[in-house]
Short mmCIF file of C-alpha atoms in Angstrom, two decimals:
data_model
loop_
_atom_site.label_atom_id
_atom_site.label_comp_id
_atom_site.label_asym_id
_atom_site.label_seq_id
_atom_site.Cartn_x
_atom_site.Cartn_y
_atom_site.Cartn_z
CA MET F 1 0.00 0.00 0.00
CA LYS F 2 1.72 3.19 -1.13
CA ASP F 3 1.39 6.48 -2.96
CA ASN F 4 -2.00 7.13 -1.33
CA ASN F 5 -3.67 4.75 -3.81
CA PHE F 6 -6.09 3.60 -1.12
CA LEU F 7 -7.09 6.94 0.35
CA HIS F 8 -10.87 7.14 0.80
CA GLU F 9 -11.26 3.45 -0.05
CA TYR F 10 -12.92 0.89 2.21
CA ILE F 11 -10.80 -2.05 3.26
CA ASN F 12 -10.86 -4.96 5.73
CA VAL F 13 -8.65 -5.94 8.66
CA GLN F 14 -7.79 -9.47 9.80
CA ALA F 15 -6.09 -10.46 13.06
CA TYR F 16 -4.31 -13.81 13.28
CA LYS F 17 -2.64 -15.88 15.94
CA HIS F 18 1.00 -16.89 15.53
CA ASP F 19 -0.01 -20.27 14.07
CA GLY F 20 -2.01 -18.63 11.28
CA THR F 21 -5.46 -18.97 12.87
CA LEU F 22 -7.77 -16.11 11.88
CA TYR F 23 -9.59 -15.07 15.03
CA ARG F 24 -11.14 -11.69 14.21
CA GLN F 25 -12.07 -9.74 11.10
CA TRP F 26 -13.28 -6.16 10.59
CA ASN F 27 -15.06 -5.24 7.36
CA ASN F 28 -15.51 -1.86 5.69
CA LEU F 29 -13.09 0.52 7.39
CA LYS F 30 -12.32 3.73 5.53
CA VAL F 31 -8.73 4.77 4.81
CA ILE F 32 -8.58 8.43 5.84
CA TYR F 33 -4.82 9.07 5.92
CA GLU F 34 -1.56 7.56 4.74
CA ASN F 35 2.07 8.66 4.78
CA SER F 36 5.47 6.99 5.01
CA LYS F 37 4.88 6.07 8.67
CA TYR F 38 1.20 5.20 9.04
CA ILE F 39 -2.02 4.19 7.48
CA ILE F 40 -4.99 5.42 9.51
CA LEU F 41 -8.48 3.96 9.30
CA PHE F 42 -11.88 5.24 10.39
CA PRO F 43 -13.58 2.25 12.08
CA LYS F 44 -17.08 3.64 12.67
CA LYS F 45 -19.78 1.09 11.70
CA ALA F 46 -17.27 -1.62 10.79
CA LYS F 47 -18.69 -5.14 10.99
CA VAL F 48 -16.65 -7.41 13.25
CA SER F 49 -16.65 -11.22 13.05
CA GLU F 50 -15.17 -13.33 15.86
CA ILE F 51 -13.76 -16.86 15.73
CA ASN F 52 -16.74 -18.01 17.83
CA ASN F 53 -19.10 -16.79 15.06
CA LYS F 54 -20.20 -13.75 17.05
CA ILE F 55 -20.84 -10.75 14.78
CA TRP F 56 -21.13 -7.17 15.99
CA SER F 57 -20.68 -3.58 14.83
CA PHE F 58 -18.04 -1.13 16.00
CA ASN F 59 -20.22 1.87 16.82
CA ASN F 60 -17.65 4.20 18.34
CA CYS F 61 -15.85 7.08 16.65
CA GLY F 62 -12.09 7.18 16.43
CA PHE F 63 -8.97 6.26 14.51
CA TRP F 64 -7.06 3.03 13.98
CA PHE F 65 -3.34 3.62 13.49
CA PHE F 66 -1.27 1.03 11.63
CA PRO F 67 2.45 1.88 11.70
CA LYS F 68 4.33 0.58 8.69
CA LYS F 69 7.57 -0.20 10.50
CA GLU F 70 6.56 -0.94 14.10
CA LEU F 71 5.30 -3.98 16.00
CA TYR F 72 1.97 -2.57 17.16
CA ASN F 73 -1.26 -0.97 16.07
CA CYS F 74 -3.41 1.46 18.04
CA LEU F 75 -7.17 1.85 18.17
CA LEU F 76 -8.12 5.28 19.53
CA THR F 77 -11.76 5.66 20.52
CA ILE F 78 -13.02 9.19 21.12
CA ARG F 79 -15.87 9.61 23.59
CA PRO F 80 -17.34 12.60 25.44
CA ASP F 81 -15.35 11.79 28.58
CA GLY F 82 -12.00 11.52 26.82
CA ASN F 83 -9.72 9.43 24.65
CA TYR F 84 -9.47 5.64 24.94
CA PHE F 85 -6.20 4.23 23.59
CA TYR F 86 -5.81 0.50 23.03
CA PHE F 87 -2.47 -0.71 21.69
CA ASN F 88 -2.09 -4.22 20.29
CA MET F 89 1.42 -5.65 20.22
CA ALA F 90 1.46 -7.14 16.75
CA SER F 91 3.47 -8.00 13.68
CA LYS F 92 4.03 -5.47 10.95
CA TYR F 93 0.99 -5.71 8.76
CA ILE F 94 0.82 -6.99 5.21
CA PHE F 95 -1.76 -5.84 2.69
CA GLU F 96 -3.36 -8.27 0.27
CA ASP F 97 -6.84 -8.95 -1.10
CA ASN F 98 -7.94 -5.47 0.00
CA THR F 99 -7.16 -6.46 3.59
CA ILE F 100 -4.67 -5.43 6.27
CA LYS F 101 -3.43 -8.61 7.94
CA TYR F 102 -1.40 -8.87 11.13
CA ILE F 103 -0.47 -11.32 13.87
CA ASP F 104 -1.67 -10.39 17.34
CA TYR F 105 0.94 -11.02 20.04
CA ASP F 106 -1.42 -10.83 23.01
CA LEU F 107 0.20 -8.05 25.05
CA ASP F 108 -1.83 -4.86 25.02
CA ILE F 109 -1.58 -1.38 26.52
CA LYS F 110 -4.74 0.35 27.74
CA ILE F 111 -4.82 4.07 28.47
CA TYR F 112 -8.29 5.19 29.46
CA PRO F 113 -9.67 8.36 31.07
CA LYS F 114 -9.55 8.33 34.87
CA ASP F 115 -7.14 5.42 34.76
CA THR F 116 -3.41 4.85 34.57
CA LEU F 117 -1.45 3.31 31.72
CA ARG F 118 -1.84 -0.45 32.05
CA ILE F 119 -0.19 -3.38 30.31
CA VAL F 120 -2.80 -6.14 30.03
CA ASP F 121 -3.13 -9.77 28.92
CA ARG F 122 0.24 -10.74 30.38
CA GLU F 123 -1.01 -14.21 31.29
CA GLU F 124 -2.27 -14.83 27.76
CA PHE F 125 1.08 -13.70 26.39
CA THR F 126 3.00 -16.01 28.73
CA LYS F 127 0.78 -18.95 27.77
CA ASN F 128 0.93 -18.31 24.02
CA LYS F 129 4.65 -17.61 24.11
CA LEU F 130 5.10 -21.25 25.11
CA LYS F 131 2.23 -22.65 23.04
CA TYR F 132 3.34 -21.02 19.78
CA LYS F 133 7.05 -20.90 20.61
CA TYR F 134 7.57 -17.20 20.08
CA PRO F 135 11.23 -16.57 19.15
CA ASN F 136 13.27 -14.87 21.88
CA LYS F 137 14.19 -12.11 19.44
CA LEU F 138 10.50 -11.37 18.88
CA VAL F 139 9.75 -11.29 22.61
CA LYS F 140 12.58 -8.82 23.23
CA SER F 141 11.38 -6.66 20.35
CA LEU F 142 7.85 -6.55 21.77
CA TYR F 143 9.15 -5.41 25.15
CA LYS F 144 11.11 -2.64 23.43
CA VAL F 145 7.97 -1.53 21.61
CA ILE F 146 6.13 -1.27 24.93
CA GLU F 147 8.91 0.96 26.25
CA LYS F 148 8.67 3.11 23.12
CA ILE F 149 4.90 3.54 23.45
CA ILE F 150 5.27 4.53 27.10
CA GLY F 151 7.79 7.13 25.95
CA TYR F 152 5.32 8.43 23.37
CA TYR F 153 2.72 8.81 26.08
CA TYR F 154 4.84 10.74 28.55
CA ASN F 155 6.29 12.98 25.84
CA ASP F 156 3.07 13.64 23.89
CA LEU F 157 4.36 12.10 20.68
CA GLU F 158 2.71 10.36 17.72
CA MET F 159 -0.95 9.55 18.47
CA PHE F 160 -0.64 11.31 21.84
CA ASP F 161 0.16 14.61 20.12
CA TYR F 162 -3.01 16.68 20.40
CA HIS F 163 -2.15 18.64 17.26
CA ASN F 164 -1.87 15.44 15.21
CA LEU F 165 -5.34 14.46 16.34
CA GLU F 166 -6.71 17.89 15.46
CA ASN F 167 -5.24 17.46 11.97
CA LEU F 168 -7.07 14.15 11.65
CA LYS F 169 -10.26 15.88 12.75
CA THR F 170 -9.76 18.35 9.89
CA ILE F 171 -9.46 15.44 7.48
CA LEU F 172 -12.78 14.11 8.73
CA GLU F 173 -14.36 17.51 8.18
CA GLN F 174 -13.10 17.56 4.61
CA ASP F 175 -14.26 13.99 4.07
CA LYS F 176 -17.70 14.79 5.51
CA LEU F 177 -17.27 12.16 8.20
CA LEU F 178 -17.38 14.69 11.01
CA LEU F 179 -21.12 14.18 11.48
CA LYS F 180 -20.17 10.81 12.89
CA PHE F 181 -18.29 12.70 15.60
CA GLN F 182 -21.45 14.25 17.03
CA ASN F 183 -20.90 15.18 20.68
CA LYS F 184 -17.34 13.88 20.51
CA LYS F 185 -14.38 16.04 21.47
CA ILE F 186 -10.75 15.23 20.88
CA LYS F 187 -9.15 15.72 24.27
CA ASP F 188 -5.83 17.33 25.03
CA LYS F 189 -4.63 15.48 28.10
CA HIS F 190 -3.17 18.73 29.46
CA GLU F 191 -6.33 20.83 29.30
CA LYS F 192 -8.19 21.71 32.48
CA ASN F 193 -11.11 19.50 33.44
CA ASN F 194 -9.77 16.79 31.18
CA PRO F 195 -10.20 13.29 32.61
CA TRP F 196 -6.55 12.60 31.81
CA ILE F 197 -5.78 14.73 34.86
CA HIS F 198 -6.59 12.82 38.03
#
């Protein structure tokens, strides 16, 4: 995926386990931004299918960041009470058959309003590390990515940069998707009365 060929197109996303098992699929996410570092999707109203045959719709507003050279992706949900960041430790994605595909490596980082930064699913990671025989090099790389994301958070970089999010909001305005942001406000975690401050 390059040269902005997919801007404004609708694509799918598939998440796999290390053994190649497809366990979750999202359909019809709009590509709203792409540069040399990221592709960013708008997930509102995407249809989600689970491995257990459960099907549901993603009804929240936000952005899904897919770095092109990093071992994670980030789903940012924007709600009236603040920003909800969910980082998946994952393989670098590949793009084929109109679909972003990646391997989910279990460890996640949650940063929610009125809460602290938390690393979650450690037990699942420990179990699957043995079950799927994750290479030691991969495990070390994932830990380094976690450290990098924590650095982004405390230094207001990348998806934590309020100005970057405002620029994405402008893109939504131009793309006439802003109506889907009714009653939603992109929060600056430094502003007064922001739930980031607790």
